[in-house]
Amino acid sequence: MLAKRTCIDDLQAAGISYEDACALRRISMTLHRWHELECGDGNSYGSWAIVRGYKRKAIPSPELPAPPHKFVGFVHDDDGRPYLEHHHYQHGNGKDYVTHTPMADRERGALKRLDKIMTRYPDFASYVQGDPRGCALYIIPPNVLARLPEGADGDVGSIYSNGIAVYK
């Protein structure tokens, strides 16, 4: 019976240490789940997705004795903090509503760890693919980078699939 090769084996064969290969695999799984949640999910009771932005507080009114602390809206901003946007369905038993719950920014943490690892391998490149239907992270070894088309200016978007897919 043939032994099944894993992405860890492929990364090690390309010259990446076992510890870094395992860390890259973990980063890939974190990014994959994050991308799934960015696309959203749902059931009969609601739907949810990760969005970035910030909550907007109510504007203080001179008629009120104290400034209100109620949030009156959400402003979407791609550089903002991540929130879990949850649409709650009442099925005719009340008004549907939306909540925004702050959550840990696992995406930025994973990308920082990826950058730290990739500095140890300057001849390699990485590519994060945000579509959750495929692999989230590709490591492009030097022999593939050598085939980068003229004028690409380091953009590996056209050749990343020839790299090493880092998967579960």
C-alpha positions as a printed Julia matrix, in Angstrom:
168×3 Matrix{Float64}:
   0.0    0.0     0.0
   1.27   3.46   -0.86
   1.81   5.95    1.93
  -0.23   9.12    1.6
   1.82  12.3     1.33
   0.67  15.23    3.4
   1.27  18.94    3.03
   3.72  18.67    5.94
   5.79  16.21    3.87
   5.67  18.5     0.84
   6.67  21.56    2.86
   9.58  19.69    4.44
  10.72  18.4     1.05
  10.77  22.02   -0.16
  13.04  23.01    2.75
  10.66  24.23    5.45
  11.22  22.91    8.97
   8.76  20.51   10.56
   7.79  23.05   13.25
   7.14  25.78   10.68
   5.25  23.35    8.42
   2.94  22.44   11.32
   2.46  26.12   12.15
   1.63  26.87    8.49
  -0.94  24.07    8.49
  -2.56  25.54   11.62
  -2.56  29.03   10.05
  -4.22  27.61    6.94
  -6.97  25.95    9.0
  -7.56  29.17   10.95
  -7.82  31.23    7.74
 -10.08  28.65    6.1
 -12.57  28.75    8.97
 -12.39  32.56    9.03
 -13.17  32.72    5.31
 -16.1   30.33    5.79
 -17.53  32.62    8.46
 -16.98  35.7     6.29
 -19.22  34.07    3.68
 -21.78  33.35    6.38
 -23.94  30.52    7.6
 -27.43  30.13    8.94
 -30.36  27.98    9.94
 -34.11  28.39   10.47
 -33.6   30.83   13.33
 -31.05  33.19   11.84
 -28.01  33.8     9.74
 -24.58  35.05   10.69
 -21.33  36.21    9.15
 -18.14  38.0    10.13
 -18.11  41.68    9.22
 -15.61  44.42    9.97
 -16.48  47.87   11.21
 -17.58  49.59   14.37
 -20.72  50.3    16.36
 -22.01  53.86   16.21
 -23.21  55.41   19.45
 -26.29  57.6    19.61
 -25.7   61.33   19.32
 -26.24  63.04   22.7
 -29.42  65.12   22.85
 -29.82  68.32   24.92
 -33.31  67.16   25.95
 -31.94  64.1    27.72
 -30.41  64.48   31.2
 -27.51  62.11   30.53
 -25.84  61.13   27.28
 -27.29  57.91   25.91
 -25.04  54.88   25.77
 -27.15  52.98   23.28
 -25.67  51.86   19.98
 -27.79  53.0    17.06
 -26.1   51.41   14.13
 -23.18  49.63   12.65
 -20.71  51.15   10.2
 -19.04  48.64    7.87
 -15.31  49.27    7.44
 -12.86  46.73    5.95
 -10.12  47.95    8.32
 -12.3   47.84   11.43
 -12.67  45.32   14.23
 -14.39  42.01   13.46
 -17.94  41.45   14.62
 -20.27  38.52   14.26
 -23.32  39.97   12.51
 -26.32  37.85   13.47
 -29.71  38.25   11.79
 -32.37  36.87   14.13
 -35.58  35.63   12.46
 -38.82  35.84   14.45
 -41.07  34.08   11.88
 -43.95  36.52   12.37
 -43.77  36.48   16.19
 -42.11  39.86   16.37
 -39.78  42.05   14.4
 -36.63  40.49   12.97
 -33.46  42.15   14.27
 -29.7   42.23   13.83
 -26.99  42.1    16.49
 -23.25  42.73   16.23
 -21.03  40.91   18.72
 -17.31  41.72   18.92
 -15.01  38.78   18.36
 -11.31  37.97   18.41
  -9.47  38.89   15.23
  -8.08  35.47   14.36
  -7.42  36.49   10.76
  -4.94  39.25   11.59
  -3.23  37.04   14.16
  -2.82  34.24   11.63
  -1.46  36.65    9.01
   1.07  38.04   11.5
   2.25  34.51   12.33
   2.47  33.77    8.6
   4.61  36.87    7.99
   6.9   35.94   10.87
   7.42  32.43    9.48
   7.93  33.63    5.91
  10.74  35.99    6.99
  12.75  32.83    7.79
  12.3   31.7     4.17
  13.05  34.76    2.0
  13.2   32.73   -1.23
   9.61  31.5    -0.74
   6.35  33.4    -1.15
   2.89  32.86    0.33
  -0.56  33.38   -1.1
  -3.79  33.57    0.91
  -6.84  32.61   -1.12
 -10.04  33.89    0.51
 -12.52  31.57   -1.19
 -13.48  28.91    1.4
 -14.25  26.35   -1.32
 -10.53  25.73   -1.74
  -7.27  25.78    0.13
  -6.68  28.96    2.15
  -2.88  29.05    2.02
  -0.32  28.26   -0.65
   3.45  28.35   -0.2
   5.29  29.07   -3.43
   8.81  27.6    -3.53
  11.7   29.26   -5.39
  11.5   26.93   -8.42
   7.87  28.02   -9.02
   8.67  31.7    -8.34
  11.25  31.49  -11.11
   8.35  30.97  -13.57
   6.65  34.23  -12.52
   5.71  36.14  -15.71
   7.51  39.35  -16.66
   5.87  42.45  -15.23
   4.1   40.58  -12.41
   5.98  42.66   -9.8
   5.91  39.84   -7.26
   2.16  39.19   -7.63
   1.89  35.4    -7.46
  -1.86  35.38   -8.17
  -1.32  33.77  -11.56
   0.94  30.92  -10.37
  -0.06  30.23   -6.75
  -1.86  26.99   -7.62
   1.5   25.55   -8.75
   2.78  26.03   -5.22
   2.28  23.81   -2.18
  -1.31  23.74   -0.96
  -1.31  23.87    2.85
  -4.42  21.98    3.92
  -5.94  20.01    6.77
